[in-house]
Short mmCIF file of C-alpha atoms in Angstrom, two decimals:
data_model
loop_
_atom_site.label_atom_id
_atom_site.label_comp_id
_atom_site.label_asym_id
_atom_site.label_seq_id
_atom_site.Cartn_x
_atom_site.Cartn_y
_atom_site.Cartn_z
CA UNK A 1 135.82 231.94 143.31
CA UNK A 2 135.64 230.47 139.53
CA UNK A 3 134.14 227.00 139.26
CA UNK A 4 135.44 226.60 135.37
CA UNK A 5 134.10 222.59 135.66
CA UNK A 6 131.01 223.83 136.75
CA UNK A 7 130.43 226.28 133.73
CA UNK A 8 131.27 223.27 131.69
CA UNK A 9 128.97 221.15 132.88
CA UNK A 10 126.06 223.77 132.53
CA UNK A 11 126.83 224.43 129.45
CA UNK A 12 127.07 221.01 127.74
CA UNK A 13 124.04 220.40 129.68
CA UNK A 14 122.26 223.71 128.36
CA UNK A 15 119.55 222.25 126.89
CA UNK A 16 118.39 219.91 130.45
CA UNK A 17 119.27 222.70 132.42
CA UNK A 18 116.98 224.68 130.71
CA UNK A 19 114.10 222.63 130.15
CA UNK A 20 114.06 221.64 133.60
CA UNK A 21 114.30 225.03 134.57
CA UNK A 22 111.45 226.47 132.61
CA UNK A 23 109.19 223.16 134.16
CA UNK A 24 110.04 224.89 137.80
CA UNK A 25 109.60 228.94 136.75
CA UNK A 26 106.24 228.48 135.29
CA UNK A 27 105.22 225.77 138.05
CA UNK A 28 106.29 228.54 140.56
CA UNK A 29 104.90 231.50 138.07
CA UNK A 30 101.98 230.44 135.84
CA UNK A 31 101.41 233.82 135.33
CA UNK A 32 104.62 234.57 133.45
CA UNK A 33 103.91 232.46 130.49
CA UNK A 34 103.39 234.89 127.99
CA UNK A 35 106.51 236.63 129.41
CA UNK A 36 108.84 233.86 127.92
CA UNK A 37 109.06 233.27 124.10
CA UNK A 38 107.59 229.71 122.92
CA UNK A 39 109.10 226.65 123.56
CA UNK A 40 110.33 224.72 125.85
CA UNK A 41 113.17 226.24 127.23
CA UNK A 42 114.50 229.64 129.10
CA UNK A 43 116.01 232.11 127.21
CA UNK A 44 119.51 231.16 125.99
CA UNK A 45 121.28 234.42 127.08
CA UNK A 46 120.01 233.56 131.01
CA UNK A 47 122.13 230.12 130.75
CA UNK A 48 125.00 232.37 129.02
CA UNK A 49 125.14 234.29 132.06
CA UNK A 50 125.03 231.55 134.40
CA UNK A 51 128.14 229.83 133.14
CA UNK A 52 130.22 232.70 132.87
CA UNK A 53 129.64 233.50 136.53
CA UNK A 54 130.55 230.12 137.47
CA UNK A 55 133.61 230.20 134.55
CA UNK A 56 134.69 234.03 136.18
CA UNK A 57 133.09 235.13 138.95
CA UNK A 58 129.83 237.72 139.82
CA UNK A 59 132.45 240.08 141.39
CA UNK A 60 133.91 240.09 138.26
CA UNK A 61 130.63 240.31 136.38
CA UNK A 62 129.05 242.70 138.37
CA UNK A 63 128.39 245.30 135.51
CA UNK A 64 127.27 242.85 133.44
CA UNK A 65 125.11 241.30 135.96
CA UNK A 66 123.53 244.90 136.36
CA UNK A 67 123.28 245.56 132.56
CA UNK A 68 121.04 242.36 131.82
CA UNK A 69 118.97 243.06 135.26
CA UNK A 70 118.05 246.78 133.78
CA UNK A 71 117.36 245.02 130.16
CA UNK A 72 114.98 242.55 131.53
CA UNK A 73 112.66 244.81 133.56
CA UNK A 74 111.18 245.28 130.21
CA UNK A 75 109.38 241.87 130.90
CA UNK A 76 108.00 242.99 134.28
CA UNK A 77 109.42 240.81 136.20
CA UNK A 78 109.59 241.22 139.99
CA UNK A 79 113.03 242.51 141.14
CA UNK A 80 112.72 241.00 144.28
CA UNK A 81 111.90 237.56 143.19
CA UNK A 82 115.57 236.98 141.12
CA UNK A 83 117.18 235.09 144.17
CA UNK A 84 114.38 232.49 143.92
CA UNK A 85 114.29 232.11 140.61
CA UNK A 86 118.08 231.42 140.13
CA UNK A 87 117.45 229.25 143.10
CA UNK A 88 115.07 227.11 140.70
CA UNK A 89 118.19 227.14 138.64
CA UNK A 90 120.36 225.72 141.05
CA UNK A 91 117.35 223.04 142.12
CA UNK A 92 117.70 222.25 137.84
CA UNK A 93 120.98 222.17 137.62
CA UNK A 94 120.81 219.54 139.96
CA UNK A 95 118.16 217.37 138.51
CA UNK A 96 120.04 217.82 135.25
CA UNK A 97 123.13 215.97 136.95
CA UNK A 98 122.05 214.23 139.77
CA UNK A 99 123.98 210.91 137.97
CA UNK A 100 127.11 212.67 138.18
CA UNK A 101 129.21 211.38 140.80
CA UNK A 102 131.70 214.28 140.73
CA UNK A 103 129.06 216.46 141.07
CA UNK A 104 126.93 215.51 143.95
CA UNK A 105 127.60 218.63 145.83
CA UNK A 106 126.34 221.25 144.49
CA UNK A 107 127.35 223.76 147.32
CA UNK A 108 129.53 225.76 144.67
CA UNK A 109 126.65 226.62 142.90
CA UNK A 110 126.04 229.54 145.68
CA UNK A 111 127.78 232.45 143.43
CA UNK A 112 124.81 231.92 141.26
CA UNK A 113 123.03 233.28 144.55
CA UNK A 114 125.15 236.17 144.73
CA UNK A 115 124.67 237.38 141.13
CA UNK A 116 121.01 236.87 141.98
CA UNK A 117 121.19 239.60 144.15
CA UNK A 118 123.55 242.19 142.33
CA UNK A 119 120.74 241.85 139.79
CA UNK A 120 117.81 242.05 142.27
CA UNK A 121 119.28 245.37 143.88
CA UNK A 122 120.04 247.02 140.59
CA UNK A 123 116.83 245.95 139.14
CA UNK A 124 115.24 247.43 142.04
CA UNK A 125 117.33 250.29 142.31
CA UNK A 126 115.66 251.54 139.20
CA UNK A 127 112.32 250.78 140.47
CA UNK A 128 112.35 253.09 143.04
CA UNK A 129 114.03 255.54 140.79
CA UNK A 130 111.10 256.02 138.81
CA UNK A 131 112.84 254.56 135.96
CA UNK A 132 110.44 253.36 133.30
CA UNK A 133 110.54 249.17 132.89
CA UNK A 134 109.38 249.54 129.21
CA UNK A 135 107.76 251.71 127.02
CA UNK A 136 104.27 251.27 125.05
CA UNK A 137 104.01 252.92 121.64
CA UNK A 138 101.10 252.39 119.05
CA UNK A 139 101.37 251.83 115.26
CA UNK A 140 100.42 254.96 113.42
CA UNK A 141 101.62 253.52 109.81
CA UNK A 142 102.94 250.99 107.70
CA UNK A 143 104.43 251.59 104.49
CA UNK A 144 105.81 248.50 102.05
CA UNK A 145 109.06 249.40 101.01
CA UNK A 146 110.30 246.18 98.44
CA UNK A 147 110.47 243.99 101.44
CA UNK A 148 110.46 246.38 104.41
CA UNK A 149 108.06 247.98 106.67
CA UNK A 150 108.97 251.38 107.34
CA UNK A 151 106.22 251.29 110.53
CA UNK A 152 106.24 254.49 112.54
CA UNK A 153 105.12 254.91 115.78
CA UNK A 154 104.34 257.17 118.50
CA UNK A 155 104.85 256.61 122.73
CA UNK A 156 103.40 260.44 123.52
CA UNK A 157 106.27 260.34 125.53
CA UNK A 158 110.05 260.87 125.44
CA UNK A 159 111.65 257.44 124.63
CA UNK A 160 115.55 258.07 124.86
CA UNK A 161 118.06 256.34 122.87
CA UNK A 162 121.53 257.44 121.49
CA UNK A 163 121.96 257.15 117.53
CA UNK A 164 122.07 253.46 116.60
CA UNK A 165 121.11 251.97 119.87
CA UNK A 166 119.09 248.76 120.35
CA UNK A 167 115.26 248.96 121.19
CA UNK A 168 114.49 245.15 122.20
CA UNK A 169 110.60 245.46 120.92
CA UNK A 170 107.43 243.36 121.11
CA UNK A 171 104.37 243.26 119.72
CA UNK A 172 101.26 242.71 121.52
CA UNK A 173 100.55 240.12 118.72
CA UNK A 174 103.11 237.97 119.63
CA UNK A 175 103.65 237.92 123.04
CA UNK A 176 107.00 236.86 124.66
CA UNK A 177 108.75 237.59 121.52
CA UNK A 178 111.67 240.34 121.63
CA UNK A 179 113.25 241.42 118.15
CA UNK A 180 116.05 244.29 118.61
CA UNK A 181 115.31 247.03 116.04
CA UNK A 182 117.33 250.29 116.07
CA UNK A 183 115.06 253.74 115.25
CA UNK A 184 115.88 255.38 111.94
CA UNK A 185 115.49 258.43 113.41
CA UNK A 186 116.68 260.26 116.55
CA UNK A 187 115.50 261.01 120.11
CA UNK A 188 112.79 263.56 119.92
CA UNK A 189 110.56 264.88 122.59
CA UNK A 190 106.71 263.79 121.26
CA UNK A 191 108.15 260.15 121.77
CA UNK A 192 108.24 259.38 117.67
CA UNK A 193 109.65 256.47 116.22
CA UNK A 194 110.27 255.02 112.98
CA UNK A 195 110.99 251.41 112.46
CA UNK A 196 112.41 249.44 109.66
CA UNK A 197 110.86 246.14 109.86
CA UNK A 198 111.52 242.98 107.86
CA UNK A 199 108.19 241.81 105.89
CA UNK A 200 108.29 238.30 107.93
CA UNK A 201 107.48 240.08 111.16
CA UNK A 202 104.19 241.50 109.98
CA UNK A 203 102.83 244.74 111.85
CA UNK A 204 99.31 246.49 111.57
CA UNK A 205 98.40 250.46 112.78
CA UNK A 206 96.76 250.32 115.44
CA UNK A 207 98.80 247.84 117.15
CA UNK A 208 100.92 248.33 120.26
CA UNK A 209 104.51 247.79 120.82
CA UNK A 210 106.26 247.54 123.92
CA UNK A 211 109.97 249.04 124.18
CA UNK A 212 112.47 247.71 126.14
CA UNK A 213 115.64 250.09 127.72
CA UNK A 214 117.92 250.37 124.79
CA UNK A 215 121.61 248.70 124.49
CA UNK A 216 124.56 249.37 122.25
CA UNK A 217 125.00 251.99 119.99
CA UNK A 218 127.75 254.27 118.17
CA UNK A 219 131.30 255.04 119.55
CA UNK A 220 132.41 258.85 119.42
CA UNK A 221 133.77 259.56 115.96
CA UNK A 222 136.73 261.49 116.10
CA UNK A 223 138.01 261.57 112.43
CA UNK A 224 136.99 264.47 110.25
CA UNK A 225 135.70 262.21 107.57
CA UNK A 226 133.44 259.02 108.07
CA UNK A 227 132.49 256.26 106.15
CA UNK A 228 129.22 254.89 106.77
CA UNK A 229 127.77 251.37 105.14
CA UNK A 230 124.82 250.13 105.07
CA UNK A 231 123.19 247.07 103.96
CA UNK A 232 120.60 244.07 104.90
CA UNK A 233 118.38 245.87 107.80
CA UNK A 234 121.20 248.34 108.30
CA UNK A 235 119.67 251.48 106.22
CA UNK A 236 117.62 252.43 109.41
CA UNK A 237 120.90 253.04 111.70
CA UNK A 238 122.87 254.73 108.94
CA UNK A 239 119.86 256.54 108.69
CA UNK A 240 119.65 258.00 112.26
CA UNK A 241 122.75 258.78 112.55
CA UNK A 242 122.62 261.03 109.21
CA UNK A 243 119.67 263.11 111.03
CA UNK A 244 121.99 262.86 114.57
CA UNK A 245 124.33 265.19 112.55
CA UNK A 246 122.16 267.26 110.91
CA UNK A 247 121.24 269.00 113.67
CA UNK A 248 125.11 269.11 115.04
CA UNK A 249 126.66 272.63 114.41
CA UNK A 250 130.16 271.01 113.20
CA UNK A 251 129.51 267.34 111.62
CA UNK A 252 132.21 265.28 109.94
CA UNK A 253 132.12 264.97 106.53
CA UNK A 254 130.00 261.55 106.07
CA UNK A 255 130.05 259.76 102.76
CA UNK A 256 127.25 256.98 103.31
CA UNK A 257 127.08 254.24 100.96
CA UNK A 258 123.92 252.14 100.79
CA UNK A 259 124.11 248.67 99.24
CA UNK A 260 121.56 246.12 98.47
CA UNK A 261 121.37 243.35 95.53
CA UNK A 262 118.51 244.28 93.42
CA UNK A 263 116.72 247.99 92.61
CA UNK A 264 113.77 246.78 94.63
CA UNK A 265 116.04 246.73 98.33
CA UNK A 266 117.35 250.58 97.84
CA UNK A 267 114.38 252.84 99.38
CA UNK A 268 114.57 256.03 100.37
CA UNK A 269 116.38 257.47 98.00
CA UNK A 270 114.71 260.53 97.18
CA UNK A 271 114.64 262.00 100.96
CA UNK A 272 118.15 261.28 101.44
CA UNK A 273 119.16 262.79 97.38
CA UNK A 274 117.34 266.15 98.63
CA UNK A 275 119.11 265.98 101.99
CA UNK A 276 122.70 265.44 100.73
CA UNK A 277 122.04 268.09 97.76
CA UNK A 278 121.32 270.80 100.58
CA UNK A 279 124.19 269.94 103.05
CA UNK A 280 127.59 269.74 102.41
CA UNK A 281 129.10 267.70 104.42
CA UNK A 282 126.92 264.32 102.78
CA UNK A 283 127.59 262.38 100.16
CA UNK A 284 125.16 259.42 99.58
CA UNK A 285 126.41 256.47 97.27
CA UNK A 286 123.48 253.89 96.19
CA UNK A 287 125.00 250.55 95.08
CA UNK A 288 122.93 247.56 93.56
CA UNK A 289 125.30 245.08 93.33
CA UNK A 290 123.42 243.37 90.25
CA UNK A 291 124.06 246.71 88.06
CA UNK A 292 127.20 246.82 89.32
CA UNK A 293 128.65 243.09 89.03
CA UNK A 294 130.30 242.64 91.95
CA UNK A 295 129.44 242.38 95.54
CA UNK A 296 129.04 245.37 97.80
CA UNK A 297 132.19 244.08 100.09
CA UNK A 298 134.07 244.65 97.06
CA UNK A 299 133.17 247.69 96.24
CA UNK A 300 134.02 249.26 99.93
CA UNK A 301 136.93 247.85 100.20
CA UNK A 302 138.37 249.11 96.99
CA UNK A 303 141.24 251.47 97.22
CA UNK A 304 140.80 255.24 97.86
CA UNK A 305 136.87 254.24 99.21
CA UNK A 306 138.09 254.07 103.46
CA UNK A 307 141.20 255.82 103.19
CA UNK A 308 141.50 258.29 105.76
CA UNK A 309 137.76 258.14 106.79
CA UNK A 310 136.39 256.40 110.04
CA UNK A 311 134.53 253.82 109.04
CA UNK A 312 131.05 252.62 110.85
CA UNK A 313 129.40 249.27 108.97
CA UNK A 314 125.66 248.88 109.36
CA UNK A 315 123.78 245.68 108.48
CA UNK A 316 122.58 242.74 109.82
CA UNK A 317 125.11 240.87 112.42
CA UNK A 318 125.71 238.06 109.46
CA UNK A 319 126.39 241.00 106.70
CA UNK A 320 128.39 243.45 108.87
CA UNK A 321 131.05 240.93 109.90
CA UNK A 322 131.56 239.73 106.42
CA UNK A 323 131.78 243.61 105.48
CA UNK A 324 134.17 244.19 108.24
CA UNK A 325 136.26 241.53 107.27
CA UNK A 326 136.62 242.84 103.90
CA UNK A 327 137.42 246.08 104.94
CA UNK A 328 139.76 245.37 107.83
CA UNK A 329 141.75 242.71 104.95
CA UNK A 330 142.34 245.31 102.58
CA UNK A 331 144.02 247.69 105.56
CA UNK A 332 141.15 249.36 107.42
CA UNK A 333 141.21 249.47 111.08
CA UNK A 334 139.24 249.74 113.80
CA UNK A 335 135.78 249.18 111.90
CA UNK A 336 132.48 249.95 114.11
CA UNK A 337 129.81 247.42 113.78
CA UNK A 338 126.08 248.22 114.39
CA UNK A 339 123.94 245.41 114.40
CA UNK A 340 120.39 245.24 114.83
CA UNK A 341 120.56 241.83 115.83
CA UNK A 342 123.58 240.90 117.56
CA UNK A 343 123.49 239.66 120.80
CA UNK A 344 124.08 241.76 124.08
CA UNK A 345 128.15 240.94 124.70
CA UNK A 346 127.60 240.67 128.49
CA UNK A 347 129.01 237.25 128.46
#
């Protein structure tokens, strides 16, 4: 049963909730504190979760529910301890309002109990499965790349992702800390990787990342022509998806158009020139919006540029909406988005 005044109240009281609640789980588990990132509070897409299954119901949710359960097993958390730690929820939620007179009884809160345990059983489901919580991969290289770390890195075992999929990753430097990168090239079988980093989040070779399940990813294309844009962290998915069709026996003709706002962001260049001048069905566009006077949403959207193609954006979440937008305004529909780092839509 919804309890829509509930969700309300949790989530205008997000931040109490959530300090309070991150007092009780490392007072119950000291040691998961270099399992959470720093601060003071739990991680904002737990609280999301919360008030949607008291805004919906976990019935409703229950896919969701499993889909963040198998995405957090990358923190090695206990399966079997979720009902007690959404129980410290409840006991927060309470402190958190305990001068509300409406909300005194706090019986309703039991759903969050029962979402507890759709994620506990699917969580644990894949334990016994053998399914891998995370993966560890070490730094073989780091190259500089005007602002980008192309960092490659090697598991020495199968990591499997789909084309443009989400790896949540961390480094062992910075423990607790979860950026979502997407590979830049495909699946292979020695467990390879390559990385496009931003220069703020520093890597070393040596160093070891840990890989969460990946999330996300491409739709099927069905058109015969594509479209593919990239821009502002999005060269690494347009990337991997170029190599996903190289090795399929009929690919759509891509054009992929690479944008960035000085010569120093376009890297690269040469592999993909000497891959597009040896296959036929690629066509690779470099725009630097400084030569070219005008920004790289203008430039897509202009007339004859999406017509008739499918059309797949990569970029940053900021940069791909404002190139959707553009596109979808001058007449293009159904525009795929593939964002590094865009939050799961679960809730």
């Amino acid at each position: 049963m919804p309890f829509p005044e509930l969700a309300q109240t949790l989530r205008s009281r997000s931040p109490q909730v959530s300090e309070a609640w991150h007092a009780r789980f490392l007072e119950a588990y000291p040691q998961a504190e270099r399992m959470l990132p720093p601060g003071e509070r739990m991680p904002e897409i737990l609280l999301r979760a919360a008030a949607a299954v008291l805004e919906r119901s976990p019935g409703e949710l229950r896919d969701n529910l499993r889909a963040l359960a198998l995405d957090l097993r990358r923190t090695g958390f206990p399966a079997e301890e979720y009902p007690a730690t959404v129980q410290l929820l409840i006991d927060a939620f309470g402190s958190a309002t305990e001068h509300d007179a409406d909300l005194s009884d706090l019986s309703d809160l039991s759903s969050l109990a029962e979402a507890a345990e759709i994620m506990r059983e699917a969580a644990s489901l894949a334990d016994h499965a053998g399914v891998p919580a995370a993966t560890a991969a070490r730094v073989t290289s780091v190259e500089d790349r005007g602002g980008v770390q192309v960092v490659r890195v090697e598991a020495g075992t199968p990591v499997i992702y789909s084309p443009g999929q989400v790896l949540p990753v961390m480094s062992s430097a910075r423990p607790g800390e979860w950026t979502g990168l997407i590979p830049a090239i495909p699946s292979n079988p020695l467990g390879q990787l390559e990385f496009h980093i931003p220069g703020d989040l520093a890597v070393a070779p040596g160093e070891w990342l840990t890989l969460g399940a990946p999330r996300g990813g491409f739709r099927d294309v069905v058109a015969t022509q594509l479209l593919v844009i990239a821009a502002e962290g999005g060269f690494a998915a347009a990337k991997a998806l170029v190599f996903h069709y190289l090795d399929e026996p009929e690919p759509p003709a891509v054009h992929l158009v690479v944008g960035a706002g000085d010569d120093e962001g376009l890297y690269d260049t040469a592999a993909l020139d000497a891959l597009a001048a040896t296959q036929g069905w690629l066509d690779v566009t470099w725009i630097v919006e400084s030569r070219v006077g005008a920004p790289l949403e203008q430039v897509v959207a202009g007339a004859g540029m999406w017509w008739q193609r499918e059309v797949i954006v990569c970029a940053d979440a900021e940069r791909a909406s404002s190139l959707a937008s553009s596109l979808e305004v001058a007449g293009a529909r159904d525009v795929q988005v593939i964002a590094h780092d865009a939050a799961p839509e679960w809730f």
